[in-house]
Amino acid sequence: MTTSLDPAALDPTPSAPDSGRAPSRTGLFRAVWRWHFFASFLVVPVLLLLATTGLIYLFRFQLEPLMHADLMRVDVPEDAQAALTTKTPTTQLEAVREAFPDATIVSVTEPGAPDETTRFSITTAEGAGRDVYVDPYDGTVLGSLDPDTTLSGYAVRLHGELMAGRLGDAVIELGACWAVVMALTGYYLYWRGRTARRRQRTAGRRGARLRSRHASIGLVAGVGLLYLLVSRLPWTGVWGERVQTLATDNGTSMWSLDPGAVSDPTSSLDESLPHSHAGDVPWAMGESEVPTSDPSGHEGPVANLDTALAVADREGLRHPVTVALPSEDPDEPGVYSVIGYAFDAPSDERTVHVDRYSGQVVSTYGFDDYPLLAKVVSQGIGLHEGRSFGLWSFWGAALMCLAIIAMCVTGPLMWWRRRPRGTGRLGAPRGRMPLRSTPLLVVGLVALGVFLPLFGLSLVAVLLLDQLVLRRVPALAGWFDTARA
């Protein structure tokens, strides 16, 4: 993948001066080169944002405790086990209720290490979501914060939708679609331009070393970039919704179909949990029975948070777990949903639903119960987030983000160094797609446009703009280096 903005980076011959005549070189190489060049104006900012925010999200478990140590870190007492026995999760839950009497407690997440706090997700009386942190050893409520205003919270919202709702989501998806084109055209240009790059390095041409490094990094990063882009598509508003609707109509889903899962979890439930993307799946539309607690033979709830966690231990769930709590109304038939996230192994994900009256398991749901499509998506998300294979995938994802950032910086830098000065031209390569002589190219573009609808629509818009405006206005044609027929 070569996100280059440099029209001379791969050209085997220098560009001819602008004489106002139609250029003779209109082959596939120059056409691909031109599309690669202009696509970068959209793709580079989007990829730079995605890679930077992705890097922040990847290191969220290291960054947030550093920035909020007073809430997320505690001193471990000498007799830690005895302290934990005294201040049970239920005791901590009551402390949160006392501190926030008007709030609804939605879920609780166990500490992931001895020096970490317990995190409770609440919804305030005003409807705002907050995370409350409790010392698991003495039961002290340390404070709360809005998870959307943390560094990783901002990163997630920028990464997903530019903090601009549907419009931002569409911009991100459009950039991702054209990034696929950038990667594919980059590989073509890498192969076709290899001789020219070698000749320029040998001749000691200015900028040749930077171009070679850019191309070499792209050769490796392109594969990872294509995977990251494709594995991100399920989250998108156009492609993702279309595929999920199609899957639902055919009795399957990209996401978990667990009928007991929380359909709209607060931000303390990790974004990559399958339940976090439930949306309009069959169980949410009432086509599957939702697990409930059975009050028969009981005057009131006998199970509590401690019971649910004990049941999860007995069932062998991976820790730390997140427990989605039933309504605080004792007459409501909801269940304790204990979610074993299995951070580094999506195939180990399991949820146990515990009856609030009897403390018995109502139902379980795990990776083996996912639809086939949801299994694929779950594994894809795990690898996308650098957690499926432990430190190997973690550092692999981190290096991939850094490589993409490097590509986004070196591409514009190459163009800036070699841009034409004082000519009134942008310095774009000239060339027109030889569609009539390459029918396979037409088939490929149509197929890509159907598979990626936003790409297809934007491609049509760009072609119309080129034919109806740029080629008809001399000033624009000159500045954009448009090849006039």
Short mmCIF file of N, CA and C in Angstrom, two decimals, residues 81-219:
data_model
loop_
_atom_site.label_atom_id
_atom_site.label_comp_id
_atom_site.label_asym_id
_atom_site.label_seq_id
_atom_site.Cartn_x
_atom_site.Cartn_y
_atom_site.Cartn_z
N GLN A 81 -7.00 -10.77 50.96
CA GLN A 81 -8.10 -11.73 50.86
C GLN A 81 -9.14 -11.51 51.95
N ALA A 82 -8.68 -11.23 53.17
CA ALA A 82 -9.61 -10.98 54.27
C ALA A 82 -10.40 -9.70 54.01
N ALA A 83 -9.76 -8.68 53.47
CA ALA A 83 -10.44 -7.42 53.17
C ALA A 83 -11.51 -7.61 52.10
N LEU A 84 -11.20 -8.41 51.10
CA LEU A 84 -12.18 -8.67 50.05
C LEU A 84 -13.38 -9.43 50.59
N THR A 85 -13.15 -10.33 51.53
CA THR A 85 -14.24 -11.10 52.13
C THR A 85 -15.17 -10.19 52.92
N THR A 86 -14.59 -9.18 53.55
CA THR A 86 -15.39 -8.24 54.35
C THR A 86 -16.19 -7.30 53.46
N LYS A 87 -15.53 -6.74 52.45
CA LYS A 87 -16.19 -5.81 51.55
C LYS A 87 -16.54 -6.53 50.25
N THR A 88 -17.59 -7.32 50.33
CA THR A 88 -18.02 -8.12 49.18
C THR A 88 -18.58 -7.21 48.09
N PRO A 89 -18.73 -7.72 46.87
CA PRO A 89 -19.33 -6.91 45.81
C PRO A 89 -20.70 -6.35 46.18
N THR A 90 -21.51 -7.13 46.92
CA THR A 90 -22.81 -6.62 47.35
C THR A 90 -22.66 -5.45 48.31
N THR A 91 -21.68 -5.53 49.21
CA THR A 91 -21.40 -4.42 50.12
C THR A 91 -20.98 -3.18 49.35
N GLN A 92 -20.16 -3.38 48.36
CA GLN A 92 -19.74 -2.25 47.53
C GLN A 92 -20.92 -1.67 46.76
N LEU A 93 -21.81 -2.54 46.30
CA LEU A 93 -23.00 -2.10 45.58
C LEU A 93 -23.86 -1.20 46.48
N GLU A 94 -24.01 -1.60 47.73
CA GLU A 94 -24.80 -0.78 48.67
C GLU A 94 -24.13 0.57 48.91
N ALA A 95 -22.81 0.59 48.92
CA ALA A 95 -22.10 1.86 49.11
C ALA A 95 -22.37 2.80 47.94
N VAL A 96 -22.43 2.26 46.74
CA VAL A 96 -22.73 3.08 45.56
C VAL A 96 -24.16 3.60 45.64
N ARG A 97 -25.08 2.76 46.10
CA ARG A 97 -26.48 3.19 46.25
C ARG A 97 -26.60 4.33 47.26
N GLU A 98 -25.82 4.25 48.32
CA GLU A 98 -25.85 5.33 49.31
C GLU A 98 -25.27 6.62 48.74
N ALA A 99 -24.20 6.49 47.97
CA ALA A 99 -23.55 7.68 47.42
C ALA A 99 -24.37 8.30 46.29
N PHE A 100 -25.12 7.48 45.54
CA PHE A 100 -25.91 7.97 44.41
C PHE A 100 -27.34 7.43 44.55
N PRO A 101 -28.10 7.94 45.53
CA PRO A 101 -29.42 7.38 45.82
C PRO A 101 -30.43 7.53 44.68
N ASP A 102 -30.27 8.52 43.82
CA ASP A 102 -31.24 8.75 42.75
C ASP A 102 -30.83 8.10 41.43
N ALA A 103 -29.70 7.43 41.42
CA ALA A 103 -29.20 6.82 40.18
C ALA A 103 -29.65 5.37 40.06
N THR A 104 -29.63 4.87 38.84
CA THR A 104 -29.90 3.47 38.56
C THR A 104 -28.58 2.77 38.28
N ILE A 105 -28.27 1.73 39.03
CA ILE A 105 -27.02 1.00 38.82
C ILE A 105 -27.27 -0.06 37.75
N VAL A 106 -26.54 0.04 36.68
CA VAL A 106 -26.78 -0.81 35.51
C VAL A 106 -25.90 -2.05 35.51
N SER A 107 -24.63 -1.88 35.85
CA SER A 107 -23.71 -3.02 35.77
C SER A 107 -22.52 -2.80 36.69
N VAL A 108 -21.78 -3.87 36.92
CA VAL A 108 -20.57 -3.80 37.73
C VAL A 108 -19.50 -4.65 37.05
N THR A 109 -18.28 -4.14 37.04
CA THR A 109 -17.15 -4.87 36.45
C THR A 109 -16.10 -5.12 37.51
N GLU A 110 -15.68 -6.36 37.62
CA GLU A 110 -14.67 -6.74 38.61
C GLU A 110 -13.34 -6.05 38.34
N PRO A 111 -12.52 -5.90 39.37
CA PRO A 111 -11.15 -5.45 39.15
C PRO A 111 -10.40 -6.48 38.32
N GLY A 112 -9.55 -5.99 37.44
CA GLY A 112 -8.77 -6.90 36.61
C GLY A 112 -7.43 -7.27 37.21
N ALA A 113 -7.05 -6.59 38.31
CA ALA A 113 -5.78 -6.84 39.00
C ALA A 113 -5.94 -6.45 40.46
N PRO A 114 -5.07 -6.94 41.34
CA PRO A 114 -5.21 -6.65 42.77
C PRO A 114 -5.24 -5.17 43.10
N ASP A 115 -4.55 -4.33 42.32
CA ASP A 115 -4.50 -2.90 42.64
C ASP A 115 -5.53 -2.08 41.86
N GLU A 116 -6.51 -2.73 41.26
CA GLU A 116 -7.54 -2.03 40.51
C GLU A 116 -8.82 -1.91 41.33
N THR A 117 -9.65 -0.93 40.98
CA THR A 117 -10.91 -0.70 41.66
C THR A 117 -12.05 -1.44 40.97
N THR A 118 -13.15 -1.55 41.69
CA THR A 118 -14.37 -2.09 41.10
C THR A 118 -15.11 -0.95 40.41
N ARG A 119 -15.62 -1.22 39.21
CA ARG A 119 -16.27 -0.17 38.43
C ARG A 119 -17.77 -0.44 38.31
N PHE A 120 -18.57 0.50 38.74
CA PHE A 120 -20.02 0.41 38.63
C PHE A 120 -20.50 1.40 37.58
N SER A 121 -21.34 0.95 36.70
CA SER A 121 -21.92 1.84 35.70
C SER A 121 -23.31 2.25 36.17
N ILE A 122 -23.56 3.55 36.19
CA ILE A 122 -24.84 4.05 36.66
C ILE A 122 -25.46 4.99 35.63
N THR A 123 -26.76 5.16 35.74
CA THR A 123 -27.47 6.17 34.98
C THR A 123 -28.08 7.13 35.97
N THR A 124 -27.72 8.39 35.88
CA THR A 124 -28.21 9.38 36.83
C THR A 124 -29.68 9.69 36.58
N ALA A 125 -30.27 10.43 37.51
CA ALA A 125 -31.68 10.81 37.37
C ALA A 125 -31.90 11.64 36.11
N GLU A 126 -30.87 12.34 35.66
CA GLU A 126 -30.96 13.14 34.44
C GLU A 126 -30.74 12.32 33.18
N GLY A 127 -30.45 11.04 33.34
CA GLY A 127 -30.24 10.16 32.19
C GLY A 127 -28.81 10.08 31.70
N ALA A 128 -27.88 10.69 32.43
CA ALA A 128 -26.47 10.65 32.02
C ALA A 128 -25.80 9.39 32.57
N GLY A 129 -24.88 8.85 31.81
CA GLY A 129 -24.13 7.68 32.24
C GLY A 129 -22.83 8.08 32.92
N ARG A 130 -22.50 7.41 34.01
CA ARG A 130 -21.24 7.67 34.71
C ARG A 130 -20.68 6.34 35.20
N ASP A 131 -19.36 6.33 35.38
CA ASP A 131 -18.67 5.19 35.98
C ASP A 131 -18.28 5.57 37.40
N VAL A 132 -18.65 4.72 38.36
CA VAL A 132 -18.33 4.96 39.77
C VAL A 132 -17.27 3.94 40.19
N TYR A 133 -16.24 4.40 40.88
CA TYR A 133 -15.12 3.55 41.25
C TYR A 133 -15.10 3.34 42.77
N VAL A 134 -14.95 2.06 43.17
CA VAL A 134 -15.02 1.69 44.58
C VAL A 134 -13.77 0.90 44.96
N ASP A 135 -13.20 1.23 46.11
CA ASP A 135 -12.07 0.47 46.64
C ASP A 135 -12.60 -0.90 47.08
N PRO A 136 -12.15 -1.99 46.46
CA PRO A 136 -12.70 -3.30 46.80
C PRO A 136 -12.30 -3.81 48.18
N TYR A 137 -11.31 -3.16 48.81
CA TYR A 137 -10.82 -3.63 50.10
C TYR A 137 -11.52 -2.97 51.30
N ASP A 138 -11.86 -1.68 51.16
CA ASP A 138 -12.55 -1.04 52.28
C ASP A 138 -13.94 -0.51 51.93
N GLY A 139 -14.35 -0.72 50.66
CA GLY A 139 -15.69 -0.33 50.25
C GLY A 139 -15.91 1.15 50.08
N THR A 140 -14.85 1.94 50.03
CA THR A 140 -14.97 3.39 49.88
C THR A 140 -15.27 3.76 48.43
N VAL A 141 -16.29 4.60 48.26
CA VAL A 141 -16.59 5.14 46.93
C VAL A 141 -15.59 6.25 46.65
N LEU A 142 -14.72 6.03 45.68
CA LEU A 142 -13.62 6.96 45.41
C LEU A 142 -14.05 8.13 44.53
N GLY A 143 -15.10 7.97 43.80
CA GLY A 143 -15.55 9.05 42.92
C GLY A 143 -16.13 8.49 41.64
N SER A 144 -16.44 9.38 40.71
CA SER A 144 -17.04 8.95 39.44
C SER A 144 -16.56 9.86 38.32
N LEU A 145 -16.76 9.41 37.10
CA LEU A 145 -16.45 10.24 35.94
C LEU A 145 -17.33 9.82 34.78
N ASP A 146 -17.46 10.72 33.84
CA ASP A 146 -18.20 10.43 32.61
C ASP A 146 -17.24 9.71 31.67
N PRO A 147 -17.47 8.43 31.37
CA PRO A 147 -16.51 7.68 30.55
C PRO A 147 -16.34 8.24 29.15
N ASP A 148 -17.33 8.99 28.66
CA ASP A 148 -17.20 9.56 27.33
C ASP A 148 -16.24 10.75 27.30
N THR A 149 -15.87 11.28 28.46
CA THR A 149 -14.97 12.43 28.49
C THR A 149 -13.53 12.04 28.83
N THR A 150 -13.26 10.75 28.95
CA THR A 150 -11.89 10.30 29.16
C THR A 150 -11.15 10.32 27.82
N LEU A 151 -9.85 10.18 27.87
CA LEU A 151 -9.06 10.17 26.64
C LEU A 151 -9.51 9.05 25.72
N SER A 152 -9.65 7.85 26.26
CA SER A 152 -10.09 6.72 25.43
C SER A 152 -11.54 6.88 25.02
N GLY A 153 -12.36 7.55 25.85
CA GLY A 153 -13.75 7.79 25.48
C GLY A 153 -13.84 8.69 24.26
N TYR A 154 -13.05 9.77 24.26
CA TYR A 154 -13.01 10.64 23.09
C TYR A 154 -12.47 9.88 21.87
N ALA A 155 -11.45 9.06 22.11
CA ALA A 155 -10.84 8.31 21.00
C ALA A 155 -11.86 7.37 20.36
N VAL A 156 -12.65 6.68 21.18
CA VAL A 156 -13.65 5.75 20.66
C VAL A 156 -14.69 6.49 19.83
N ARG A 157 -15.14 7.64 20.33
CA ARG A 157 -16.19 8.36 19.61
C ARG A 157 -15.66 9.00 18.32
N LEU A 158 -14.42 9.45 18.34
CA LEU A 158 -13.81 9.96 17.11
C LEU A 158 -13.57 8.83 16.12
N HIS A 159 -13.11 7.72 16.63
CA HIS A 159 -12.81 6.56 15.80
C HIS A 159 -14.06 6.03 15.09
N GLY A 160 -15.19 6.12 15.79
CA GLY A 160 -16.41 5.55 15.24
C GLY A 160 -17.21 6.50 14.37
N GLU A 161 -17.33 7.78 14.80
CA GLU A 161 -18.22 8.67 14.08
C GLU A 161 -17.80 10.14 14.14
N LEU A 162 -16.55 10.40 14.44
CA LEU A 162 -16.04 11.78 14.48
C LEU A 162 -16.81 12.64 15.47
N MET A 163 -17.52 11.99 16.42
CA MET A 163 -18.37 12.71 17.38
C MET A 163 -19.41 13.55 16.65
N ALA A 164 -19.86 13.07 15.48
CA ALA A 164 -20.81 13.82 14.66
C ALA A 164 -21.98 12.95 14.21
N GLY A 165 -22.25 11.87 14.93
CA GLY A 165 -23.42 11.05 14.62
C GLY A 165 -23.32 10.37 13.26
N ARG A 166 -24.47 10.29 12.59
CA ARG A 166 -24.56 9.57 11.31
C ARG A 166 -23.66 10.19 10.24
N LEU A 167 -23.58 11.51 10.23
CA LEU A 167 -22.74 12.16 9.23
C LEU A 167 -21.28 11.78 9.43
N GLY A 168 -20.81 11.82 10.67
CA GLY A 168 -19.43 11.44 10.94
C GLY A 168 -19.16 9.99 10.62
N ASP A 169 -20.13 9.14 10.93
CA ASP A 169 -19.99 7.72 10.60
C ASP A 169 -19.86 7.53 9.10
N ALA A 170 -20.65 8.28 8.33
CA ALA A 170 -20.59 8.16 6.87
C ALA A 170 -19.24 8.63 6.33
N VAL A 171 -18.69 9.70 6.91
CA VAL A 171 -17.38 10.19 6.47
C VAL A 171 -16.31 9.14 6.74
N ILE A 172 -16.35 8.54 7.93
CA ILE A 172 -15.38 7.50 8.26
C ILE A 172 -15.52 6.32 7.31
N GLU A 173 -16.76 5.90 7.06
CA GLU A 173 -16.97 4.75 6.17
C GLU A 173 -16.52 5.07 4.75
N LEU A 174 -16.80 6.30 4.28
CA LEU A 174 -16.37 6.69 2.94
C LEU A 174 -14.85 6.68 2.85
N GLY A 175 -14.18 7.22 3.87
CA GLY A 175 -12.72 7.20 3.87
C GLY A 175 -12.17 5.79 3.90
N ALA A 176 -12.82 4.90 4.67
CA ALA A 176 -12.37 3.51 4.73
C ALA A 176 -12.54 2.82 3.39
N CYS A 177 -13.65 3.11 2.69
CA CYS A 177 -13.87 2.50 1.37
C CYS A 177 -12.78 2.92 0.39
N TRP A 178 -12.47 4.21 0.38
CA TRP A 178 -11.43 4.67 -0.54
C TRP A 178 -10.04 4.24 -0.09
N ALA A 179 -9.89 3.96 1.21
CA ALA A 179 -8.61 3.43 1.67
C ALA A 179 -8.36 2.04 1.11
N VAL A 180 -9.43 1.27 0.91
CA VAL A 180 -9.29 -0.03 0.26
C VAL A 180 -8.75 0.17 -1.15
N VAL A 181 -9.30 1.16 -1.85
CA VAL A 181 -8.83 1.47 -3.20
C VAL A 181 -7.37 1.93 -3.16
N MET A 182 -7.04 2.75 -2.16
CA MET A 182 -5.66 3.21 -2.01
C MET A 182 -4.70 2.04 -1.84
N ALA A 183 -5.09 1.07 -1.01
CA ALA A 183 -4.21 -0.07 -0.77
C ALA A 183 -4.02 -0.89 -2.04
N LEU A 184 -5.12 -1.15 -2.74
CA LEU A 184 -5.04 -1.98 -3.96
C LEU A 184 -4.23 -1.26 -5.05
N THR A 185 -4.52 0.02 -5.26
CA THR A 185 -3.75 0.75 -6.27
C THR A 185 -2.31 0.93 -5.84
N GLY A 186 -2.08 1.04 -4.53
CA GLY A 186 -0.71 1.17 -4.04
C GLY A 186 0.14 -0.03 -4.37
N TYR A 187 -0.45 -1.23 -4.25
CA TYR A 187 0.30 -2.43 -4.59
C TYR A 187 0.60 -2.48 -6.09
N TYR A 188 -0.35 -2.05 -6.89
CA TYR A 188 -0.11 -2.02 -8.33
C TYR A 188 1.03 -1.06 -8.66
N LEU A 189 0.99 0.13 -8.05
CA LEU A 189 2.03 1.12 -8.30
C LEU A 189 3.39 0.66 -7.75
N TYR A 190 3.36 -0.03 -6.64
CA TYR A 190 4.62 -0.54 -6.07
C TYR A 190 5.30 -1.49 -7.06
N TRP A 191 4.53 -2.37 -7.65
CA TRP A 191 5.10 -3.36 -8.56
C TRP A 191 5.56 -2.71 -9.87
N ARG A 192 4.70 -1.86 -10.43
CA ARG A 192 5.05 -1.23 -11.70
C ARG A 192 6.17 -0.20 -11.56
N GLY A 193 6.30 0.41 -10.39
CA GLY A 193 7.30 1.46 -10.24
C GLY A 193 8.60 1.01 -9.61
N ARG A 194 8.75 -0.29 -9.43
CA ARG A 194 9.94 -0.78 -8.71
C ARG A 194 11.23 -0.46 -9.46
N THR A 195 11.22 -0.56 -10.79
CA THR A 195 12.43 -0.29 -11.57
C THR A 195 12.83 1.18 -11.48
N ALA A 196 11.83 2.06 -11.57
CA ALA A 196 12.11 3.50 -11.50
C ALA A 196 12.66 3.87 -10.13
N ARG A 197 12.10 3.31 -9.08
CA ARG A 197 12.60 3.62 -7.74
C ARG A 197 14.04 3.15 -7.57
N ARG A 198 14.34 1.97 -8.09
CA ARG A 198 15.70 1.45 -7.98
C ARG A 198 16.67 2.34 -8.75
N ARG A 199 16.26 2.80 -9.92
CA ARG A 199 17.12 3.66 -10.73
C ARG A 199 17.36 5.00 -10.03
N GLN A 200 16.31 5.53 -9.39
CA GLN A 200 16.46 6.81 -8.69
C GLN A 200 17.36 6.68 -7.47
N ARG A 201 17.24 5.55 -6.76
CA ARG A 201 18.14 5.35 -5.61
C ARG A 201 19.59 5.26 -6.06
N THR A 202 19.82 4.51 -7.14
CA THR A 202 21.18 4.34 -7.66
C THR A 202 21.77 5.68 -8.10
N ALA A 203 20.91 6.52 -8.69
CA ALA A 203 21.38 7.82 -9.18
C ALA A 203 21.49 8.84 -8.06
N GLY A 204 21.05 8.48 -6.85
CA GLY A 204 21.12 9.40 -5.73
C GLY A 204 20.15 10.56 -5.85
N ARG A 205 19.02 10.35 -6.53
CA ARG A 205 18.05 11.40 -6.71
C ARG A 205 17.51 11.89 -5.36
N ARG A 206 17.25 13.17 -5.27
CA ARG A 206 16.71 13.76 -4.05
C ARG A 206 15.35 13.15 -3.72
N GLY A 207 15.19 12.69 -2.50
CA GLY A 207 13.92 12.11 -2.07
C GLY A 207 13.77 10.64 -2.39
N ALA A 208 14.75 10.04 -3.08
CA ALA A 208 14.61 8.63 -3.48
C ALA A 208 14.56 7.71 -2.26
N ARG A 209 15.37 8.03 -1.25
CA ARG A 209 15.39 7.17 -0.05
C ARG A 209 14.04 7.22 0.67
N LEU A 210 13.45 8.41 0.78
CA LEU A 210 12.15 8.55 1.44
C LEU A 210 11.08 7.78 0.68
N ARG A 211 11.11 7.85 -0.66
CA ARG A 211 10.13 7.13 -1.47
C ARG A 211 10.29 5.62 -1.29
N SER A 212 11.52 5.15 -1.21
CA SER A 212 11.74 3.72 -1.04
C SER A 212 11.25 3.24 0.33
N ARG A 213 11.50 4.05 1.35
CA ARG A 213 11.03 3.67 2.68
C ARG A 213 9.51 3.67 2.73
N HIS A 214 8.91 4.68 2.11
CA HIS A 214 7.45 4.77 2.04
C HIS A 214 6.87 3.52 1.38
N ALA A 215 7.48 3.13 0.27
CA ALA A 215 6.98 1.97 -0.46
C ALA A 215 7.22 0.68 0.32
N SER A 216 8.37 0.56 0.98
CA SER A 216 8.67 -0.66 1.74
C SER A 216 7.74 -0.83 2.93
N ILE A 217 7.48 0.27 3.64
CA ILE A 217 6.54 0.20 4.76
C ILE A 217 5.16 -0.18 4.25
N GLY A 218 4.76 0.44 3.14
CA GLY A 218 3.44 0.16 2.58
C GLY A 218 3.29 -1.27 2.11
N LEU A 219 4.38 -1.86 1.65
CA LEU A 219 4.32 -3.25 1.18
C LEU A 219 3.85 -4.17 2.30
#
